[in-house]
C-alpha positions as a printed Julia matrix, in Angstrom:
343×3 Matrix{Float64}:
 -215.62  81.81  -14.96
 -217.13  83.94  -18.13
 -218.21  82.57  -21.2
 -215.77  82.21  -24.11
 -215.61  84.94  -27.04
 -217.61  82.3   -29.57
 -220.29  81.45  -27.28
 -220.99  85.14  -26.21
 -221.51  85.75  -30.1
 -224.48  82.76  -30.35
 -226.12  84.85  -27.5
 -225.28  88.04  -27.48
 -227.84  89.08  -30.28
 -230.81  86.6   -29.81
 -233.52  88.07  -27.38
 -236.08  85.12  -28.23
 -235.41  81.42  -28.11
 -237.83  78.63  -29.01
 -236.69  75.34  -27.8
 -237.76  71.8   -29.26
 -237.54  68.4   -27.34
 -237.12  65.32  -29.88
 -240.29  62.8   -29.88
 -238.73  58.83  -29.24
 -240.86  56.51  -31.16
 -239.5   53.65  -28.47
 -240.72  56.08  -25.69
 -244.0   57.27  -27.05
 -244.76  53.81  -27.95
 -244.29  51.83  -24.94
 -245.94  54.86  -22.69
 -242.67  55.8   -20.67
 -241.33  52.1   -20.02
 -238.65  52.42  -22.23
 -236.99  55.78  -21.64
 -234.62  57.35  -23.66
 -232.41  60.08  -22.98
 -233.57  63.88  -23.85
 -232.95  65.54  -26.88
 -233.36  69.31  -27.56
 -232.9   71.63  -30.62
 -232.85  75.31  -29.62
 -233.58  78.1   -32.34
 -233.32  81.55  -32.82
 -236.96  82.51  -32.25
 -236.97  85.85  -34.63
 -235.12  84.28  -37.84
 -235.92  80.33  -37.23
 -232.58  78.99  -37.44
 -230.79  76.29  -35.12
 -228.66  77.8   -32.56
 -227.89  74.65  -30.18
 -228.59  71.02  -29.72
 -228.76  69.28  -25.94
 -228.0   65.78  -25.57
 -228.7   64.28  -22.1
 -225.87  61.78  -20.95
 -227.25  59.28  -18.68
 -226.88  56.06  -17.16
 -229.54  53.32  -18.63
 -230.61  51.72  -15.45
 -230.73  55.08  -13.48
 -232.9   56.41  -16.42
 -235.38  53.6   -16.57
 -235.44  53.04  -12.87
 -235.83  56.98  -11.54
 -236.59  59.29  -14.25
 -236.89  62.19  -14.31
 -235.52  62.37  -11.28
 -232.46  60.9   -12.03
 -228.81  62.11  -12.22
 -227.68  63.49  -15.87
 -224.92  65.92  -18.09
 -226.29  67.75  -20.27
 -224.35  68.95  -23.58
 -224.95  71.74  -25.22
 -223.84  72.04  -28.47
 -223.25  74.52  -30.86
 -224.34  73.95  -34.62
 -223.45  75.74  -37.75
 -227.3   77.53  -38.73
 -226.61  76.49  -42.1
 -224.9   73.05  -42.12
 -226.61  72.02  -39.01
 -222.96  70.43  -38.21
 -221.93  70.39  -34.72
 -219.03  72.89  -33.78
 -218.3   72.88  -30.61
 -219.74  72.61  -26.7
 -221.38  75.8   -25.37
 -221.9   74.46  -21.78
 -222.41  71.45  -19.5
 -225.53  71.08  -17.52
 -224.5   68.64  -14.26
 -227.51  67.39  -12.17
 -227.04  64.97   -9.22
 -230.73  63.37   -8.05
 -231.99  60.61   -7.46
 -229.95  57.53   -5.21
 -227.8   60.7    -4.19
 -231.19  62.66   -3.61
 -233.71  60.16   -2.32
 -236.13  62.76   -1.32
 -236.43  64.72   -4.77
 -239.72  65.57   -5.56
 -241.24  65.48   -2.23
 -241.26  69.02   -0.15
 -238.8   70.82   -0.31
 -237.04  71.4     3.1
 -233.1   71.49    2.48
 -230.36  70.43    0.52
 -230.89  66.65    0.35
 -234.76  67.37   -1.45
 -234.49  70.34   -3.52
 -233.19  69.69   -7.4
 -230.07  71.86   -8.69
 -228.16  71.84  -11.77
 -224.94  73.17  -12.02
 -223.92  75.06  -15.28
 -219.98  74.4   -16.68
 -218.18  76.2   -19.34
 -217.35  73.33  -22.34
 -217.48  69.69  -21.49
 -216.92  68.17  -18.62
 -216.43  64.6   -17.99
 -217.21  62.45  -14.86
 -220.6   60.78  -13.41
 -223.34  63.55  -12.36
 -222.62  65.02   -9.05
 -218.78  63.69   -9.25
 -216.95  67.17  -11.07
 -214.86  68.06   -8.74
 -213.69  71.11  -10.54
 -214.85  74.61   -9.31
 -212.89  76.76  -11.99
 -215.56  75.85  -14.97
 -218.41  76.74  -13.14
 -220.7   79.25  -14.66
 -224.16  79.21  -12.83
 -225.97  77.08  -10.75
 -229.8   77.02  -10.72
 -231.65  75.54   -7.36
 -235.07  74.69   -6.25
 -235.28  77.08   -2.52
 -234.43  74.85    0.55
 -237.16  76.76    2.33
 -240.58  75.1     0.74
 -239.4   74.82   -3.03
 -241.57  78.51   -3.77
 -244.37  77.9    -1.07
 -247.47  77.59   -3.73
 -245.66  78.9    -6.77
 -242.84  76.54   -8.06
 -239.55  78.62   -8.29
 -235.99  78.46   -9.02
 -233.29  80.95   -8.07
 -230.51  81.33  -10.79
 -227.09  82.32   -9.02
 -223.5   82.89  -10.65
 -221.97  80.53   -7.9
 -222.81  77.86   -5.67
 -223.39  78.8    -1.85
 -223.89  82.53   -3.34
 -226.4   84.53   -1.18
 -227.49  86.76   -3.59
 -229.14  85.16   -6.57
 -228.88  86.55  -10.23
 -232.68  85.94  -11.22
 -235.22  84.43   -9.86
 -237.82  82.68  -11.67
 -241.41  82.08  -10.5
 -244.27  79.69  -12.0
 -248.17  79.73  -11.46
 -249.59  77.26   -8.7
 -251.89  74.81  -11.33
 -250.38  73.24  -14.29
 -249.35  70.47  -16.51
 -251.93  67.7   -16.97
 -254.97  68.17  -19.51
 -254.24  71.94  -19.39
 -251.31  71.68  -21.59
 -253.41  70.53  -24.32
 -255.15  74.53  -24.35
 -253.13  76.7   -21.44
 -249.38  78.29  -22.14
 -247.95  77.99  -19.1
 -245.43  80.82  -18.24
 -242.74  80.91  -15.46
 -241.97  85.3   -14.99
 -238.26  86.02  -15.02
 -237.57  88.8   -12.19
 -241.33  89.77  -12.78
 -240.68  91.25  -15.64
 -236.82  91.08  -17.24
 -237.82  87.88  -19.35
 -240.47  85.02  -20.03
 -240.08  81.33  -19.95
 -243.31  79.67  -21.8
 -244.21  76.21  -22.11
 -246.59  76.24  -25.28
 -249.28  74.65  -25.74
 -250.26  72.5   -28.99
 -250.99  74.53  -32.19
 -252.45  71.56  -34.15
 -254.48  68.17  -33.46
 -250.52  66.46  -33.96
 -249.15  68.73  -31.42
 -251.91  68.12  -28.9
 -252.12  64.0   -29.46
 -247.59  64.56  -29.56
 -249.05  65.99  -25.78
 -251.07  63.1   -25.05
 -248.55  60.12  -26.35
 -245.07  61.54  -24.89
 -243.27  64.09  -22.73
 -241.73  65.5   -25.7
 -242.29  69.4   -24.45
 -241.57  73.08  -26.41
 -240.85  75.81  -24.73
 -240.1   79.89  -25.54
 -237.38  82.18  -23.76
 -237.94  85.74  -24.54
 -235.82  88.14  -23.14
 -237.66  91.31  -22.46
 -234.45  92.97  -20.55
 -232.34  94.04  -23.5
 -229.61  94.88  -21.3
 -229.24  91.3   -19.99
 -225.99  89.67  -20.47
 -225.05  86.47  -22.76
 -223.87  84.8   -19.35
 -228.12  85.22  -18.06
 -229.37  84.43  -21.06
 -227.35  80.77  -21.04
 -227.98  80.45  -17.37
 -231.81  80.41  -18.28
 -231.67  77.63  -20.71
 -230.29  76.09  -17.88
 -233.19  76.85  -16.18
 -235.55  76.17  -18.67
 -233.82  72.84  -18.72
 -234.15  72.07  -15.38
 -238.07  73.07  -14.75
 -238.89  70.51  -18.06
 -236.94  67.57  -16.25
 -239.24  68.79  -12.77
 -242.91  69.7   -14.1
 -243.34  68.18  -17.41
 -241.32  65.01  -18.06
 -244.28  62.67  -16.54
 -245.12  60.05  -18.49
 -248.65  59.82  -18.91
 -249.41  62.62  -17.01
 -252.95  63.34  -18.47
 -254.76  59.86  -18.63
 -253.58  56.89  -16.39
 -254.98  53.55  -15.58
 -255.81  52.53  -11.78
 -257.65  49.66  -10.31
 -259.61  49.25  -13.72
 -260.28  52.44  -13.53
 -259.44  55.65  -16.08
 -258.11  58.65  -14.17
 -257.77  62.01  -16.01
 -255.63  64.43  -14.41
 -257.16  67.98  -14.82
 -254.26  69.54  -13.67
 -251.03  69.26  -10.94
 -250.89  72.29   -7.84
 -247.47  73.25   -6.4
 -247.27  72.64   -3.03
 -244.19  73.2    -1.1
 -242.21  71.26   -3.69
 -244.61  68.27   -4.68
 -246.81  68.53   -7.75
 -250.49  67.19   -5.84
 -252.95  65.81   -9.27
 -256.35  67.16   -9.48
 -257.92  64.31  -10.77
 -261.21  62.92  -12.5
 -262.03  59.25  -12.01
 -263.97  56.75  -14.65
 -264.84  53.96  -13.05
 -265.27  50.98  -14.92
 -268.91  50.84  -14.45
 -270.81  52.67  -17.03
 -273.13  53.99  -15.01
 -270.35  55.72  -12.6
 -269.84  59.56  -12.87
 -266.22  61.59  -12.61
 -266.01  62.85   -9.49
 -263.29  65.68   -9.12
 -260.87  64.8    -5.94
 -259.0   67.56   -3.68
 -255.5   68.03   -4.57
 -254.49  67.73   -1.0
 -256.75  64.82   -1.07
 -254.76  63.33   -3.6
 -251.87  64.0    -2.05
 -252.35  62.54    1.55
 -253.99  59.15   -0.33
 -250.6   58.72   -2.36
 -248.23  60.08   -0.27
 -246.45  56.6     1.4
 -246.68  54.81   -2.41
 -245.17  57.71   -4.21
 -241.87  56.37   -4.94
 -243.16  52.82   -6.63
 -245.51  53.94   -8.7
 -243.33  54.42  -11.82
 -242.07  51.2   -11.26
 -245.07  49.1   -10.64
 -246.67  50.64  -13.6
 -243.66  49.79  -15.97
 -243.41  45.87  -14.43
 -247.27  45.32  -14.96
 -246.15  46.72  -18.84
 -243.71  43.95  -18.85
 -245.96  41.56  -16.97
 -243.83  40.95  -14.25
 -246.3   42.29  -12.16
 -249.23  40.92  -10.19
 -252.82  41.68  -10.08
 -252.25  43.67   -7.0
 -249.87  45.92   -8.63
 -250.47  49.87   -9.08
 -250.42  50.91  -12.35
 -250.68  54.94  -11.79
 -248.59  58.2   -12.44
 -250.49  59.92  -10.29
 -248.65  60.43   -7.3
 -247.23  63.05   -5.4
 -245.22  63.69   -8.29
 -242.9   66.31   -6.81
 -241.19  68.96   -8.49
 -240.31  66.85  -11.18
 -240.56  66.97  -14.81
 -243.38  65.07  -16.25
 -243.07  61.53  -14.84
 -243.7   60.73  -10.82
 -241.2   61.26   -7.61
 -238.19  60.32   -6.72
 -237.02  56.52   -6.85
């Protein structure tokens, strides 16, 4: 399946992309507890003017329960640059996680742990993980089966599913996210060279406390391979897509509460799949220093609790929880957006 004669058009002569997620006062507010579904405005990155708009279709009680590792459709949406009206649907992002793929976020070994999306011409209707149809398929983007990227988190970009041969691959850095978003771009390589994904950082004191509050992200595509097609350049939103929902959709991922005590989380390391914190603790007594903790460290300490965490932290915001509760996003987070593991 190619892409239609319209949608070649929006990408055919755009070789930088600057993409926008949409801050939820409900989210931001209530740290996470309340979580709405994503919204995205993409933009031609030379001449500033809105290309696309993603709305993530979700189930409530999946979202609240297991994001972001939860299942989703993704519509992308074509808008007149001048209008800003909505014209007509580019693609359909399909992503089938969480009760279907317990073991999301933790290493990746095989199928049943590694995150995919699959990319569809148009819209396509149907629960996530339920579109039976094979003729509107236009790209699928996977997490490896073999250790997720060993220390680098990467995700191969293939024209069809069960495809040997991948169309791109792209590759991340080891140590990210966390307090280093606030003053470190962090860049995932494209075929080494052929193009650049970037998650910015902040460029003012509202971008950087936007950082702190939510897991409202931006992000740059530039294509650096002028000879690379419309069809690659719509499978890397895709991507792009994707790697938010694994690495940076964490709630709180940069200060979190634990047993009275403050922990700041310096950064996360890939590790096979999981995203191990490299925390700073404050204890609550005054006179107690930080004291930086191994991310393996972290890791092994976290590992068995790693799938409550989210939700022990949003009942104690409700109070439904008891004094023994854990109210923490640090956790072997896997390779998940910016909120914990798999639920």
């Amino acid at each position: 399946m190619s892409l239609d004669a319209q949608t070649e058009n929006i990408f055919a002569n755009v070789d930088k992309f600057t993409v926008q997620q949409k801050v939820h006062l409900l989210e931001a507010g209530t740290c996470g507890c309340c979580e709405s579904a994503n919204e995205y405005s993409v933009f031609d990155g030379t001449h500033d003017t809105r290309l696309l708009v993603v709305k993530e279709r979700s189930d409530l009680f999946n979202r609240v329960c297991c994001a972001p590792t939860h299942n989703f459709m993704l519509d992308v949406i074509a808008v007149d640059p001048t209008t800003g009206n909505e014209l007509f649907q580019v693609m359909t992002v399909e992503r089938e996680a969480c009760c279907n793929k317990p073991c999301i976020g933790c290493f990746a070994c095989g199928s049943g742990c590694s995150d995919k999306v699959t990319l569809h011409v148009g819209r396509q209707e149907g629960p996530a993980g339920k579109v039976l149809s094979t003729d509107s398929v236009i790209g699928v983007v996977q997490q490896p089966t073999n250790g997720g990227g060993g220390l680098h988190p990467t995700l191969l970009v293939m024209d069809r599913d069960g495809m040997e041969e991948k169309a791109l691959k792209v590759r991340g850095p080891t140590c990210f996210g966390g307090c280093s978003e606030c003053c470190c771009d962090v860049d995932f390589k494209v075929d080494e060279d052929r193009a650049l994904i970037r998650k910015t950082k902040p460029s003012s004191m509202q971008g950087a406390l936007r950082e702190l509050m939510t897991d409202s992200d931006a992000f740059t595509i530039e294509i650096k391979d002028k000879t690379m097609t419309p069809l690659h350049k719509a499978q890397l939103i895709g991507a792009m897509l994707l790697g938010d929902y694994m690495f940076f959709e964490r709630d709180t991922d940069m200060i979190s509460c634990e047993n009275g005590a403050l922990t700041f989380n310096l950064c996360n390391c890939f590790c096979f799949g999981c995203l191990c914190p490299w925390c700073a603790r404050r204890a609550r007594d005054a006179s107690a220093r930080a004291v930086p903790r191994s991310a393996l460290m972290r890791l092994s300490s976290h590992l068995p609790a790693h799938t409550v965490s989210r939700r022990s932290c949003r009942m104690r915001a409700r109070g439904l929880a008891g004094p023994s509760s854990r109210c923490s996003k640090i956790s072997c987070g896997g390779g998940s957006g910016s909120g914990g593991g798999g639920e």
